[in-house]
Amino acid sequence: MARRPATRPSGLPMPVAAYMRMSTDMQQYSIHNQSTAIDSFAEQHGMDIVRVYRDEGRSGLTIEHRPGLTALMDDIGRGHACFEGVLVLDVSRWGRFQNVDEAAYYEFLCWRKGVKVFYVSELFENDGSPFSMIFKGLKRAMAAEYSRELSAKTSAGQRHLAGLGYRQGAMPGYGLRRLLVSAHGEARMVLGEGERKSLVTDRIILVPGPPEEVETVRWMFEQYLAGHRCTDIARMLNARGIRTHRGKPWVYATVKNVLDGEKYAGTNVFCRFKKRLAGPLMPNPESDWVRKEGAYEPLVSPETFRAVQTRRRALRVRVTNDELLAQVRKVWAREGRLSGPILDAESTLLSSHGIAYRFGGLTELYRQVGYIPKHNPRYGLIREFLTRWRLSLTGFASEMLEDRGAGVSRDGWRLQVDGAWTLSFTVLHGARAGGARHRQWFNHRRSEDTDIVVFARIIFGDPVPFDYFVLPKALFPTWPRGLYGRNGPLLESCRYPSLAILGDLARLFQREAPWSS
């Protein structure tokens, strides 16, 4: 049921909140300008701004990484709002969501809780009339199209500059530095970490870094050609006290990135991956890459780089999962146990990193070979705690649905309701470390293949779950392996404070069943 603020005494100003966002592509809409317009609107319409939410330098493509809008929606959704309206400069400040329905969804959440959204600089009144609905739809579509056009123009410009040999990425990588040059190619200065160019006409190229880093890069290529693997090289670097350009120990991935980096042979490569606006990062086919050979001074010769790539391709001969499992069993029989370092020590095996990627984690690998590792006692207590809660939630849901007139049958962890749909529970364990925004809840067991899976988030030792994510298989073809303090809008729309939603779902299915008519 919609929660509306209590009736306000006559004559008192309406309490409202202000939301302001400034993105890097809309500097003319500064926070100060937005604040001035919103304050003026509030004064003219008898409103009192009691809360301000800000997102400075934030993209409007998604709600992720927008703490201001996220906090606003949390306060409204949890019933903590002390205001009756939200003042926003215009439709685009609310967001340039590529799916225009997403902007409408967040506004609907406000309306459902009795909080009205006011667009202070728009020519229409947001009164729910057909005109305002049509106009808002057009404005949302225009905002989304602006982002698409800007993205296309930016991408075309970057591809052109990359083809001329100019660096488009940020971090140069170990052994390299970014050199700022003028439009005429004159060297200006070496940029440090986090530093950017100040003139639009300036360009960036890569140059060799400190001599000791350059020698280390060449040594890494030599060691690989001598027969050592990425994990071996990482171990030797760490033993010598050498750290990556980020000051961290070397691992398989960081060594691999150096050996596969064409920039070390002087070639500028751009567009290996694509990210369309707020979409996921996806690999591009090699035919779409932009390459410029001889763009930089090489740290290793092109012949050395090609020799390393030839050896790497030879080691990438596809091994089936069954063959890999058989090799792991032989290692287990010989060593008496399994671990990441033991697997890395086998020259005929993939690295533990590669094996974990193939099977979705070493735990799943151990399960398939039949190996039961010895964990610390707390791990066993946590799994027992999660199992008890899974049993409790499954039993509670079964009784609750039966009390509400549904027919429930149970098969293991699966509940079949009215013979029409199936339900199961997965309990996620979260660590106490870190703030609420960065906390993660992990799925330690495989979820059931049911129509609906309820993910209950809990921390070991707590008396009740934190909340529940009721996920239908129709929307989630693959179940998430974990959840975060802040999730995407689709996941957050499925979050509930209790299991009462299951009773509502049962009634809905009963109404739509053929026999109900």
Coordinates of C-alpha atoms in Angstrom, one line a residue:
M1 CA 0.0 0.0 0.0
A2 CA 1.3 3.5 -0.8
R3 CA 2.6 5.4 2.1
R4 CA 1.7 9.0 2.0
P5 CA 3.0 11.7 4.4
A6 CA 0.8 12.8 7.2
T7 CA -1.6 15.7 6.5
R8 CA 0.3 19.0 6.7
P9 CA -1.3 21.8 8.8
S10 CA -2.8 24.5 6.6
G11 CA -0.5 27.5 6.0
L12 CA 2.8 25.6 6.5
P13 CA 5.2 25.3 3.5
M14 CA 5.4 21.9 1.8
P15 CA 8.6 20.0 2.9
V16 CA 10.5 18.9 -0.2
A17 CA 13.9 17.5 -1.1
A18 CA 16.2 18.7 -3.8
Y19 CA 18.2 16.4 -6.1
M20 CA 21.1 17.7 -8.2
R21 CA 23.4 16.0 -10.6
M22 CA 26.3 17.3 -12.6
S23 CA 27.9 15.1 -15.2
T24 CA 31.2 15.7 -17.0
D25 CA 29.5 16.3 -20.3
M26 CA 27.1 19.0 -19.0
Q27 CA 29.3 21.5 -17.2
Q28 CA 26.8 24.4 -17.8
Y29 CA 24.4 22.7 -15.5
S30 CA 26.6 23.1 -12.5
I31 CA 25.5 22.3 -9.0
H32 CA 25.4 26.0 -8.2
N33 CA 23.1 26.8 -11.1
Q34 CA 20.8 23.9 -10.3
S35 CA 20.7 25.0 -6.6
T36 CA 19.8 28.6 -7.6
A37 CA 16.9 27.5 -9.9
I38 CA 15.6 25.0 -7.4
D39 CA 15.7 27.5 -4.5
S40 CA 13.8 30.0 -6.6
F41 CA 11.1 27.5 -7.6
A42 CA 10.7 26.4 -3.9
E43 CA 10.3 30.0 -2.8
Q44 CA 7.7 30.9 -5.5
H45 CA 5.6 27.8 -4.7
G46 CA 5.7 27.9 -0.9
M47 CA 8.0 25.0 -0.4
D48 CA 10.7 24.3 2.3
I49 CA 13.8 22.3 1.2
V50 CA 14.5 20.0 4.1
R51 CA 16.9 17.6 2.4
V52 CA 19.5 17.9 -0.4
Y53 CA 20.9 15.0 -2.4
R54 CA 23.8 15.5 -4.8
D55 CA 25.7 13.6 -7.4
E56 CA 28.7 15.6 -8.6
G57 CA 30.6 14.4 -11.7
R58 CA 28.3 11.4 -12.1
S59 CA 26.9 9.9 -15.4
G60 CA 23.2 9.7 -15.7
L61 CA 23.2 6.5 -17.6
T62 CA 22.6 4.2 -14.6
I63 CA 21.7 4.5 -11.0
E64 CA 25.0 2.7 -10.1
H65 CA 27.7 4.9 -8.7
R66 CA 25.2 7.7 -8.0
P67 CA 25.1 7.7 -4.2
G68 CA 22.8 10.8 -4.1
L69 CA 20.0 9.2 -6.2
T70 CA 20.5 5.9 -4.5
A71 CA 20.2 7.5 -1.0
L72 CA 17.1 9.4 -2.2
M73 CA 15.4 6.2 -3.4
D74 CA 16.4 4.3 -0.3
D75 CA 14.9 6.9 2.0
I76 CA 11.7 7.0 0.0
G77 CA 11.5 3.2 -0.3
R78 CA 12.1 2.5 3.4
G79 CA 9.6 5.1 4.5
H80 CA 12.2 7.4 6.0
A81 CA 11.4 10.4 3.8
C82 CA 10.5 13.6 5.7
F83 CA 9.3 15.4 2.6
E84 CA 6.4 15.3 0.2
G85 CA 8.1 16.2 -3.0
V86 CA 11.5 16.1 -4.9
L87 CA 12.7 19.1 -6.9
V88 CA 14.8 18.3 -9.9
L89 CA 16.1 20.8 -12.5
D90 CA 14.8 18.9 -15.6
V91 CA 14.2 15.4 -16.9
S92 CA 17.8 14.9 -18.0
R93 CA 19.1 15.6 -14.5
W94 CA 16.9 12.7 -13.2
G95 CA 18.9 10.5 -15.6
R96 CA 19.8 9.7 -19.2
F97 CA 18.8 6.1 -18.8
Q98 CA 19.1 4.2 -22.1
N99 CA 15.9 2.4 -21.2
V100 CA 13.5 5.2 -20.8
D101 CA 11.2 3.0 -18.7
E102 CA 13.9 3.0 -16.0
A103 CA 13.5 6.7 -15.4
A104 CA 9.7 6.3 -15.3
Y105 CA 10.2 3.4 -12.8
Y106 CA 12.1 5.5 -10.3
E107 CA 9.5 8.3 -10.6
F108 CA 6.8 5.7 -10.1
L109 CA 8.5 4.5 -6.8
C110 CA 8.3 8.1 -5.6
W111 CA 4.6 8.4 -6.5
R112 CA 3.8 5.1 -4.8
K113 CA 5.2 6.4 -1.6
G114 CA 3.3 9.7 -1.9
V115 CA 6.3 11.8 -3.0
K116 CA 5.8 13.9 -6.1
V117 CA 8.6 14.8 -8.5
F118 CA 8.8 18.4 -9.7
Y119 CA 10.8 19.4 -12.8
V120 CA 11.5 23.0 -12.0
S121 CA 12.8 24.3 -15.4
E122 CA 10.5 22.3 -17.7
L123 CA 7.7 24.0 -19.6
F124 CA 5.1 21.4 -18.5
E125 CA 3.7 20.6 -15.1
N126 CA 4.3 17.1 -13.9
D127 CA 0.7 16.6 -13.0
G128 CA 0.0 13.1 -14.4
S129 CA -2.0 14.5 -17.3
P130 CA -1.7 12.8 -20.8
F131 CA 0.2 15.8 -22.0
S132 CA 2.8 15.6 -19.3
M133 CA 3.2 11.9 -19.7
I134 CA 3.8 12.3 -23.5
F135 CA 6.2 15.2 -23.0
K136 CA 8.2 13.3 -20.3
G137 CA 8.5 10.3 -22.6
L138 CA 9.8 12.5 -25.4
K139 CA 12.3 14.3 -23.1
R140 CA 13.5 10.9 -21.7
A141 CA 14.0 9.6 -25.3
M142 CA 15.9 12.8 -26.2
A143 CA 18.2 12.5 -23.2
A144 CA 18.9 8.9 -24.0
E145 CA 19.6 9.7 -27.7
Y146 CA 21.9 12.6 -26.7
S147 CA 24.1 10.1 -24.8
R148 CA 24.1 7.7 -27.7
E149 CA 25.2 10.4 -30.2
L150 CA 27.8 11.7 -27.8
S151 CA 29.2 8.1 -27.3
A152 CA 29.4 7.5 -31.0
K153 CA 31.2 10.8 -31.7
T154 CA 33.6 10.2 -28.8
S155 CA 34.4 6.6 -30.0
A156 CA 35.0 7.8 -33.6
G157 CA 37.4 10.5 -32.4
Q158 CA 39.3 8.0 -30.1
R159 CA 39.7 5.5 -33.0
H160 CA 41.1 8.2 -35.2
L161 CA 43.7 9.3 -32.7
A162 CA 44.6 5.7 -31.8
G163 CA 45.2 5.1 -35.5
L164 CA 47.7 8.0 -35.5
G165 CA 49.6 6.3 -32.6
Y166 CA 48.3 8.4 -29.6
R167 CA 47.5 6.7 -26.4
Q168 CA 43.8 6.6 -25.4
G169 CA 44.0 4.6 -22.2
A170 CA 44.8 5.8 -18.7
M171 CA 47.3 3.6 -16.9
P172 CA 50.4 3.0 -19.1
G173 CA 51.4 -0.3 -17.4
Y174 CA 54.6 -1.5 -15.8
G175 CA 57.8 -0.2 -17.4
L176 CA 56.0 2.6 -19.4
R177 CA 55.1 6.2 -18.8
R178 CA 52.7 8.6 -20.4
L179 CA 54.4 11.6 -22.2
L180 CA 52.3 14.7 -22.9
V181 CA 53.1 16.2 -26.3
S182 CA 51.7 19.2 -28.2
A183 CA 49.7 19.1 -31.4
H184 CA 53.1 19.5 -33.2
G185 CA 54.7 16.6 -31.4
E186 CA 56.8 18.6 -29.0
A187 CA 57.4 16.9 -25.6
R188 CA 55.8 18.8 -22.7
M189 CA 56.0 16.6 -19.5
V190 CA 55.7 13.1 -18.2
L191 CA 52.3 12.6 -16.5
G192 CA 52.1 11.0 -13.1
E193 CA 49.3 8.7 -11.9
G194 CA 45.9 10.5 -12.0
E195 CA 47.2 13.5 -13.9
R196 CA 45.5 14.5 -17.1
K197 CA 46.1 16.8 -20.0
S198 CA 44.8 20.4 -19.7
L199 CA 44.6 21.4 -23.4
V200 CA 42.3 19.6 -25.8
T201 CA 44.9 19.8 -28.6
D202 CA 47.6 18.0 -26.5
R203 CA 48.2 14.3 -27.1
I204 CA 49.7 11.4 -25.1
I205 CA 52.2 8.8 -26.2
L206 CA 54.0 6.0 -24.3
V207 CA 57.7 6.2 -23.5
P208 CA 60.0 3.8 -21.6
G209 CA 59.9 4.2 -17.8
P210 CA 62.7 3.9 -15.2
P211 CA 65.6 1.8 -16.4
E212 CA 65.1 -0.8 -13.7
E213 CA 61.5 -1.4 -14.8
V214 CA 62.5 -1.6 -18.5
E215 CA 65.1 -4.2 -17.6
T216 CA 62.5 -6.2 -15.6
V217 CA 60.1 -6.3 -18.5
R218 CA 62.9 -7.6 -20.8
W219 CA 63.8 -10.2 -18.1
M220 CA 60.2 -11.4 -18.0
F221 CA 60.1 -12.0 -21.7
E222 CA 63.5 -13.8 -21.6
Q223 CA 62.3 -16.0 -18.7
Y224 CA 59.1 -17.0 -20.5
L225 CA 61.1 -18.0 -23.6
A226 CA 63.5 -20.0 -21.3
G227 CA 60.5 -22.2 -20.4
H228 CA 59.1 -20.5 -17.2
R229 CA 55.4 -20.0 -16.9
C230 CA 53.5 -16.8 -15.8
T231 CA 53.1 -18.1 -12.2
D232 CA 56.8 -19.0 -12.0
I233 CA 57.8 -15.5 -13.2
A234 CA 55.4 -13.9 -10.7
R235 CA 56.9 -16.0 -7.9
M236 CA 60.4 -15.0 -8.8
L237 CA 59.5 -11.3 -9.0
N238 CA 57.9 -11.4 -5.6
A239 CA 61.0 -13.2 -4.2
R240 CA 63.2 -10.4 -5.4
G241 CA 60.9 -7.8 -3.8
I242 CA 59.8 -6.3 -7.1
R243 CA 56.2 -4.9 -7.1
T244 CA 53.8 -4.0 -10.0
H245 CA 53.2 -0.4 -11.1
R246 CA 50.3 -0.4 -8.6
G247 CA 52.7 -1.4 -5.7
K248 CA 51.2 -4.9 -5.4
P249 CA 52.7 -8.4 -5.6
W250 CA 52.8 -10.1 -9.0
V251 CA 50.2 -12.7 -9.9
Y252 CA 49.4 -14.8 -12.9
A253 CA 47.2 -12.1 -14.5
T254 CA 49.7 -9.2 -14.1
V255 CA 52.5 -11.2 -15.7
K256 CA 50.2 -12.3 -18.5
N257 CA 49.2 -8.7 -19.2
V258 CA 52.8 -7.8 -19.7
L259 CA 53.6 -10.7 -22.0
D260 CA 50.5 -10.1 -24.1
G261 CA 50.9 -6.3 -24.3
E262 CA 51.8 -5.3 -27.8
K263 CA 52.6 -1.8 -26.5
Y264 CA 55.9 -3.3 -25.2
A265 CA 56.8 -4.0 -28.8
G266 CA 56.0 -0.4 -29.8
T267 CA 52.5 -1.1 -31.2
N268 CA 49.5 1.0 -30.1
V269 CA 46.4 -1.1 -29.9
F270 CA 42.9 0.3 -29.1
C271 CA 39.3 -0.9 -29.1
R272 CA 40.1 -4.5 -27.9
F273 CA 37.0 -4.2 -25.8
K274 CA 33.8 -2.3 -26.2
K275 CA 31.4 -0.8 -23.6
R276 CA 28.3 0.7 -25.0
L277 CA 27.2 3.4 -22.6
A278 CA 26.1 1.6 -19.4
G279 CA 26.4 -1.8 -20.9
P280 CA 28.8 -4.6 -19.9
L281 CA 32.4 -4.7 -21.1
M282 CA 32.6 -7.0 -24.1
P283 CA 35.5 -8.2 -26.2
N284 CA 35.7 -6.9 -29.8
P285 CA 36.6 -9.1 -32.7
E286 CA 40.2 -8.6 -33.7
S287 CA 39.0 -7.2 -37.0
D288 CA 37.6 -4.2 -35.1
W289 CA 40.8 -3.4 -33.3
V290 CA 42.8 -0.2 -34.1
R291 CA 46.5 -0.9 -34.5
K292 CA 49.5 1.4 -35.2
E293 CA 52.8 -0.4 -35.4
G294 CA 55.9 1.6 -34.5
A295 CA 53.9 4.1 -32.5
Y296 CA 56.2 4.0 -29.4
E297 CA 59.8 3.1 -28.6
P298 CA 59.7 -0.6 -28.0
L299 CA 61.0 -2.2 -24.8
V300 CA 61.4 -5.6 -26.5
S301 CA 62.0 -6.3 -30.1
P302 CA 59.0 -7.3 -32.3
E303 CA 60.7 -10.6 -32.9
T304 CA 60.9 -11.3 -29.2
F305 CA 57.3 -10.4 -28.7
R306 CA 56.2 -12.7 -31.6
A307 CA 58.3 -15.6 -30.2
V308 CA 56.5 -15.2 -26.8
Q309 CA 53.1 -15.2 -28.5
T310 CA 54.0 -18.3 -30.5
R311 CA 54.9 -20.2 -27.3
R312 CA 51.7 -18.9 -25.6
R313 CA 49.5 -20.2 -28.5
A314 CA 51.2 -23.5 -28.4
L315 CA 50.4 -23.9 -24.7
R316 CA 46.8 -23.0 -25.3
V317 CA 46.0 -26.3 -26.8
R318 CA 42.5 -27.1 -25.7
V319 CA 42.3 -29.7 -22.9
T320 CA 38.8 -31.1 -22.2
N321 CA 37.4 -30.9 -18.7
D322 CA 37.6 -34.6 -18.4
E323 CA 41.3 -34.6 -19.3
L324 CA 41.9 -31.8 -16.9
L325 CA 40.1 -33.6 -14.0
A326 CA 42.1 -36.8 -14.7
Q327 CA 45.4 -34.8 -14.5
V328 CA 44.3 -33.1 -11.2
R329 CA 43.4 -36.6 -9.7
K330 CA 46.9 -37.7 -10.5
V331 CA 48.4 -34.7 -8.7
W332 CA 46.1 -35.4 -5.7
A333 CA 47.2 -39.1 -5.6
R334 CA 50.8 -38.1 -5.7
E335 CA 50.7 -35.1 -3.2
G336 CA 48.0 -36.4 -0.9
R337 CA 46.1 -33.0 -1.1
L338 CA 45.3 -30.2 -3.5
S339 CA 45.8 -26.4 -3.3
G340 CA 46.4 -23.5 -5.6
P341 CA 50.2 -23.5 -5.2
I342 CA 50.3 -27.3 -5.7
L343 CA 48.5 -26.9 -9.0
D344 CA 50.7 -24.0 -10.1
A345 CA 53.8 -26.1 -9.5
E346 CA 52.6 -28.6 -12.2
S347 CA 54.2 -27.6 -15.5
T348 CA 51.8 -29.8 -17.5
L349 CA 48.7 -28.2 -16.0
L350 CA 46.9 -25.0 -16.5
S351 CA 47.6 -22.5 -13.7
S352 CA 45.2 -22.5 -10.7
H353 CA 43.8 -19.3 -12.1
G354 CA 43.0 -20.8 -15.4
I355 CA 41.5 -23.9 -13.8
A356 CA 39.4 -21.8 -11.4
Y357 CA 38.1 -19.8 -14.4
R358 CA 37.3 -23.1 -16.3
F359 CA 35.3 -24.6 -13.4
G360 CA 34.0 -21.5 -11.7
G361 CA 36.3 -21.8 -8.8
L362 CA 38.6 -24.3 -7.1
T363 CA 35.8 -25.4 -4.8
E364 CA 33.8 -26.7 -7.8
L365 CA 37.0 -28.4 -9.1
Y366 CA 37.5 -30.2 -5.8
R367 CA 33.9 -31.3 -5.8
Q368 CA 34.2 -32.8 -9.2
V369 CA 37.4 -34.7 -8.5
G370 CA 36.0 -35.8 -5.1
Y371 CA 38.5 -34.0 -3.0
I372 CA 37.3 -32.7 0.4
P373 CA 39.7 -30.0 1.7
K374 CA 40.3 -29.5 5.4
H375 CA 38.8 -26.1 6.2
N376 CA 39.1 -24.2 9.4
P377 CA 36.4 -24.8 12.1
R378 CA 34.7 -21.5 11.5
Y379 CA 34.1 -22.4 7.9
G380 CA 32.2 -25.5 8.9
L381 CA 30.2 -23.5 11.5
I382 CA 29.2 -21.0 8.8
R383 CA 28.0 -23.7 6.5
E384 CA 26.0 -25.4 9.3
F385 CA 24.5 -22.0 10.1
L386 CA 23.5 -21.4 6.5
T387 CA 22.0 -24.9 6.2
R388 CA 19.9 -24.4 9.4
W389 CA 18.5 -21.1 8.0
R390 CA 17.8 -22.7 4.6
L391 CA 15.8 -25.5 6.4
S392 CA 14.0 -22.9 8.5
L393 CA 13.0 -20.7 5.6
T394 CA 11.9 -23.6 3.5
G395 CA 9.7 -24.9 6.3
F396 CA 8.3 -21.5 7.2
A397 CA 7.4 -20.7 3.5
S398 CA 5.7 -24.1 3.2
E399 CA 3.6 -23.5 6.3
M400 CA 2.8 -19.9 5.4
L401 CA 1.6 -20.8 1.9
E402 CA -0.5 -23.7 3.2
D403 CA -2.1 -21.4 5.8
R404 CA -3.1 -19.1 3.0
G405 CA -4.9 -21.9 1.1
A406 CA -2.1 -23.0 -1.3
G407 CA -1.3 -26.7 -1.9
V408 CA 2.4 -27.3 -1.2
S409 CA 4.5 -30.4 -1.8
R410 CA 8.2 -30.7 -1.0
D411 CA 11.0 -32.5 -2.8
G412 CA 14.3 -31.9 -1.1
W413 CA 14.9 -28.1 -1.2
R414 CA 12.2 -27.6 -3.8
L415 CA 8.6 -26.5 -3.0
Q416 CA 5.9 -27.0 -5.6
V417 CA 3.0 -24.7 -5.0
D418 CA -0.5 -25.6 -6.3
G419 CA 1.1 -27.8 -8.9
A420 CA 1.8 -24.7 -11.0
W421 CA 5.2 -23.2 -9.9
T422 CA 8.2 -24.1 -7.9
L423 CA 10.2 -22.3 -5.2
S424 CA 13.5 -22.7 -3.4
F425 CA 15.7 -20.8 -1.0
T426 CA 19.4 -19.9 -1.2
V427 CA 21.1 -18.3 1.9
L428 CA 23.9 -15.9 1.2
H429 CA 26.6 -15.2 3.8
G430 CA 28.0 -11.7 4.2
A431 CA 31.2 -10.6 5.8
R432 CA 31.0 -7.9 8.5
A433 CA 34.1 -6.1 7.2
G434 CA 33.6 -3.0 5.1
G435 CA 30.8 -0.5 4.9
A436 CA 27.3 -1.3 3.9
R437 CA 27.9 -0.1 0.4
H438 CA 30.9 -2.4 -0.2
R439 CA 29.7 -5.4 1.7
Q440 CA 29.3 -8.6 -0.3
W441 CA 27.1 -11.7 0.2
F442 CA 28.4 -14.9 -1.3
N443 CA 26.6 -18.0 -2.5
H444 CA 28.4 -21.0 -1.1
R445 CA 26.2 -23.6 -2.7
R446 CA 24.5 -24.1 -6.1
S447 CA 21.0 -22.8 -6.3
E448 CA 18.1 -25.0 -7.3
D449 CA 16.6 -24.9 -10.8
T450 CA 13.1 -23.6 -9.7
D451 CA 10.7 -21.0 -11.1
I452 CA 11.5 -18.7 -8.3
V453 CA 14.6 -18.6 -6.0
V454 CA 14.6 -16.5 -2.9
F455 CA 18.1 -15.3 -1.9
A456 CA 18.2 -14.5 1.8
R457 CA 21.1 -12.4 2.9
I458 CA 22.4 -12.9 6.4
I459 CA 25.6 -12.5 8.5
F460 CA 26.9 -15.4 10.6
G461 CA 25.5 -15.2 14.1
D462 CA 22.7 -12.7 13.3
P463 CA 19.2 -13.7 14.6
V464 CA 17.3 -12.8 11.3
P465 CA 18.1 -12.4 7.6
F466 CA 19.0 -8.9 6.4
D467 CA 16.5 -9.0 3.5
Y468 CA 15.2 -11.2 0.7
F469 CA 15.7 -11.1 -3.1
V470 CA 12.7 -12.9 -4.8
L471 CA 14.1 -13.7 -8.3
P472 CA 12.0 -15.3 -11.0
K473 CA 13.8 -17.5 -13.5
A474 CA 12.1 -15.7 -16.4
L475 CA 14.1 -12.6 -15.6
F476 CA 17.3 -14.3 -14.4
P477 CA 18.4 -17.1 -16.7
T478 CA 21.5 -17.5 -14.6
W479 CA 21.3 -17.0 -10.8
P480 CA 23.8 -14.5 -9.3
R481 CA 26.7 -15.9 -7.4
G482 CA 26.6 -13.1 -5.0
L483 CA 25.0 -9.8 -4.1
Y484 CA 26.3 -6.4 -2.9
G485 CA 25.3 -3.6 -0.7
R486 CA 24.2 -1.8 -3.9
N487 CA 22.9 -3.8 -6.9
G488 CA 21.5 -2.9 -10.3
P489 CA 18.0 -1.6 -10.6
L490 CA 16.6 -5.0 -11.8
L491 CA 17.9 -6.8 -8.7
E492 CA 16.9 -4.0 -6.3
S493 CA 13.4 -4.1 -7.7
C494 CA 13.1 -7.7 -6.5
R495 CA 14.3 -6.9 -2.9
Y496 CA 11.8 -7.3 0.0
P497 CA 12.0 -6.9 3.8
S498 CA 9.9 -10.0 4.4
L499 CA 8.5 -13.2 2.8
A500 CA 5.0 -11.8 2.6
I501 CA 5.5 -11.3 -1.1
L502 CA 5.3 -15.1 -1.5
G503 CA 1.7 -15.1 -0.3
D504 CA 0.9 -12.4 -2.8
L505 CA 2.4 -14.5 -5.6
A506 CA 0.4 -17.5 -4.5
R507 CA -2.8 -15.6 -4.7
L508 CA -1.9 -14.1 -8.1
F509 CA -1.2 -17.6 -9.5
Q510 CA -4.5 -18.9 -8.1
R511 CA -6.4 -16.1 -9.8
E512 CA -4.8 -16.7 -13.2
A513 CA -5.1 -20.5 -13.0
P514 CA -7.7 -22.0 -15.5
W515 CA -9.8 -23.5 -12.7
S516 CA -10.2 -20.1 -10.9
S517 CA -12.5 -18.9 -13.6

